[in-house]
mmCIF file of C-alpha atoms in Angstrom:
data_model
loop_
_atom_site.group_PDB
_atom_site.id
_atom_site.type_symbol
_atom_site.label_atom_id
_atom_site.label_comp_id
_atom_site.label_asym_id
_atom_site.label_seq_id
_atom_site.Cartn_x
_atom_site.Cartn_y
_atom_site.Cartn_z
ATOM 1 C CA UNK A 1014 -7.271 11.194 1.260
ATOM 2 C CA UNK A 1015 -10.575 11.672 3.028
ATOM 3 C CA UNK A 1016 -8.769 12.178 6.316
ATOM 4 C CA UNK A 1017 -6.667 14.871 4.605
ATOM 5 C CA UNK A 1018 -3.472 13.245 5.842
ATOM 6 C CA UNK A 1019 -1.034 14.797 3.379
ATOM 7 C CA UNK A 1020 1.936 12.778 4.622
ATOM 8 C CA UNK A 1021 0.091 9.481 4.152
ATOM 9 C CA UNK A 1022 -1.222 10.425 0.713
ATOM 10 C CA UNK A 1023 2.212 11.549 -0.450
ATOM 11 C CA UNK A 1024 3.976 8.436 0.865
ATOM 12 C CA UNK A 1025 1.390 6.035 -0.521
ATOM 13 C CA UNK A 1026 1.277 7.657 -3.961
ATOM 14 C CA UNK A 1027 5.059 7.601 -4.299
ATOM 15 C CA UNK A 1028 5.251 4.014 -3.072
ATOM 16 C CA UNK A 1029 2.516 2.867 -5.455
ATOM 17 C CA UNK A 1030 4.501 4.464 -8.278
ATOM 18 C CA UNK A 1031 7.655 2.641 -7.141
ATOM 19 C CA UNK A 1032 5.728 -0.649 -7.086
ATOM 20 C CA UNK A 1033 4.316 0.051 -10.525
ATOM 21 C CA UNK A 1034 7.812 0.752 -11.850
ATOM 22 C CA UNK A 1035 9.119 -2.465 -10.318
ATOM 23 C CA UNK A 1036 6.441 -4.439 -12.178
ATOM 24 C CA UNK A 1037 7.405 -2.935 -15.538
ATOM 25 C CA UNK A 1038 8.888 -5.196 -18.160
ATOM 26 C CA UNK A 1039 12.525 -4.346 -18.859
ATOM 27 C CA UNK A 1040 13.120 -2.902 -22.303
ATOM 28 C CA UNK A 1041 15.917 -4.425 -24.314
ATOM 29 C CA UNK A 1042 18.276 -2.437 -26.492
ATOM 30 C CA UNK A 1043 16.600 -3.736 -29.658
ATOM 31 C CA UNK A 1044 13.209 -2.356 -28.577
ATOM 32 C CA UNK A 1045 14.693 1.086 -27.959
ATOM 33 C CA UNK A 1046 15.748 1.443 -31.592
ATOM 34 C CA UNK A 1047 12.285 0.648 -32.901
ATOM 35 C CA UNK A 1048 11.194 -0.987 -36.092
ATOM 36 C CA UNK A 1049 10.534 0.273 -39.551
ATOM 37 C CA UNK A 1050 6.879 1.126 -40.089
ATOM 38 C CA UNK A 1051 6.261 -1.932 -42.239
ATOM 39 C CA UNK A 1052 7.703 -4.189 -39.484
ATOM 40 C CA UNK A 1053 5.579 -2.720 -36.695
ATOM 41 C CA UNK A 1054 3.056 -5.031 -35.004
ATOM 42 C CA UNK A 1055 -0.545 -4.376 -36.003
ATOM 43 C CA UNK A 1056 -3.754 -4.807 -34.057
ATOM 44 C CA UNK A 1057 -5.143 -4.116 -30.637
ATOM 45 C CA UNK A 1058 -2.778 -5.353 -27.946
ATOM 46 C CA UNK A 1059 -0.080 -6.411 -30.418
ATOM 47 C CA UNK A 1060 2.574 -4.523 -28.475
ATOM 48 C CA UNK A 1061 1.333 -5.390 -24.987
ATOM 49 C CA UNK A 1062 3.601 -7.322 -22.619
ATOM 50 C CA UNK A 1063 2.700 -9.057 -19.390
ATOM 51 C CA UNK A 1064 3.926 -7.154 -16.348
ATOM 52 C CA UNK A 1065 6.199 -8.775 -13.796
ATOM 53 C CA UNK A 1066 4.543 -10.059 -10.653
ATOM 54 C CA UNK A 1067 6.157 -9.109 -7.379
ATOM 55 C CA UNK A 1068 6.255 -11.481 -4.454
ATOM 56 C CA UNK A 1069 4.999 -10.344 -1.067
ATOM 57 C CA UNK A 1070 8.620 -10.154 0.051
ATOM 58 C CA UNK A 1071 9.487 -8.039 -3.006
ATOM 59 C CA UNK A 1072 6.676 -5.618 -2.237
ATOM 60 C CA UNK A 1073 7.807 -5.371 1.400
ATOM 61 C CA UNK A 1074 11.377 -4.673 0.246
ATOM 62 C CA UNK A 1075 10.204 -1.806 -1.962
ATOM 63 C CA UNK A 1076 8.039 -0.307 0.799
ATOM 64 C CA UNK A 1077 10.950 -0.622 3.240
ATOM 65 C CA UNK A 1078 13.293 1.052 0.729
ATOM 66 C CA UNK A 1079 10.853 3.938 0.285
ATOM 67 C CA UNK A 1080 10.667 4.425 4.072
ATOM 68 C CA UNK A 1081 14.448 4.210 4.418
ATOM 69 C CA UNK A 1082 14.934 6.756 1.650
ATOM 70 C CA UNK A 1083 12.678 9.216 3.476
ATOM 71 C CA UNK A 1084 14.446 8.689 6.790
ATOM 72 C CA UNK A 1085 17.870 9.242 5.166
ATOM 73 C CA UNK A 1086 16.679 12.412 3.471
ATOM 74 C CA UNK A 1087 15.210 13.669 6.755
ATOM 75 C CA UNK A 1088 18.506 12.986 8.536
ATOM 76 C CA UNK A 1089 20.326 15.160 6.000
ATOM 77 C CA UNK A 1090 17.977 18.108 6.557
ATOM 78 C CA UNK A 1091 19.642 19.486 9.670
ATOM 79 C CA UNK A 1092 19.144 23.210 9.124
ATOM 80 C CA UNK A 1093 16.331 24.777 11.180
ATOM 81 C CA UNK A 1094 14.815 26.115 7.955
ATOM 82 C CA UNK A 1095 14.198 22.516 6.836
ATOM 83 C CA UNK A 1096 12.625 21.273 10.088
ATOM 84 C CA UNK A 1097 9.114 21.112 8.591
ATOM 85 C CA UNK A 1098 10.279 19.131 5.543
ATOM 86 C CA UNK A 1099 12.271 16.722 7.727
ATOM 87 C CA UNK A 1100 9.243 16.182 9.976
ATOM 88 C CA UNK A 1101 7.055 15.472 6.957
ATOM 89 C CA UNK A 1102 9.557 12.946 5.601
ATOM 90 C CA UNK A 1103 9.644 11.194 8.991
ATOM 91 C CA UNK A 1104 5.830 11.140 9.065
ATOM 92 C CA UNK A 1105 5.751 9.612 5.562
ATOM 93 C CA UNK A 1106 8.271 6.962 6.636
ATOM 94 C CA UNK A 1107 6.176 6.182 9.705
ATOM 95 C CA UNK A 1108 3.107 5.604 7.502
ATOM 96 C CA UNK A 1109 5.015 3.126 5.348
ATOM 97 C CA UNK A 1110 6.567 1.342 8.317
ATOM 98 C CA UNK A 1111 3.104 0.894 9.859
ATOM 99 C CA UNK A 1112 2.084 -1.055 6.767
ATOM 100 C CA UNK A 1113 5.126 -3.285 7.137
ATOM 101 C CA UNK A 1114 4.277 -3.909 10.785
ATOM 102 C CA UNK A 1115 0.755 -4.926 9.831
ATOM 103 C CA UNK A 1116 -0.886 -1.967 11.544
ATOM 104 C CA UNK A 1117 -1.729 -0.017 8.399
ATOM 105 C CA UNK A 1118 -5.158 -0.078 6.860
ATOM 106 C CA UNK A 1119 -5.614 -1.233 3.267
#
């Protein structure tokens, strides 16, 4: 962010959101319906659930999928009017792929 690299910031924010979503606990059908007020859990943290932990391989798969998604979208933007957007998507993918190659900075 300090370097004002918009492509890197955009790619990293979206990928962090994808990782966060992947760690979410799946909601069962019963939880979607809810409980009657008198059956609701009470107290601080009563409804908290432990998040899933991703393996290093799982994280790499998600980062790779985010990069691939950007490259596919860029490949579909063939009109000259979309050249800037396609270039930005390729730049975002390059940022993510650098992290997979071990050349990114934490």
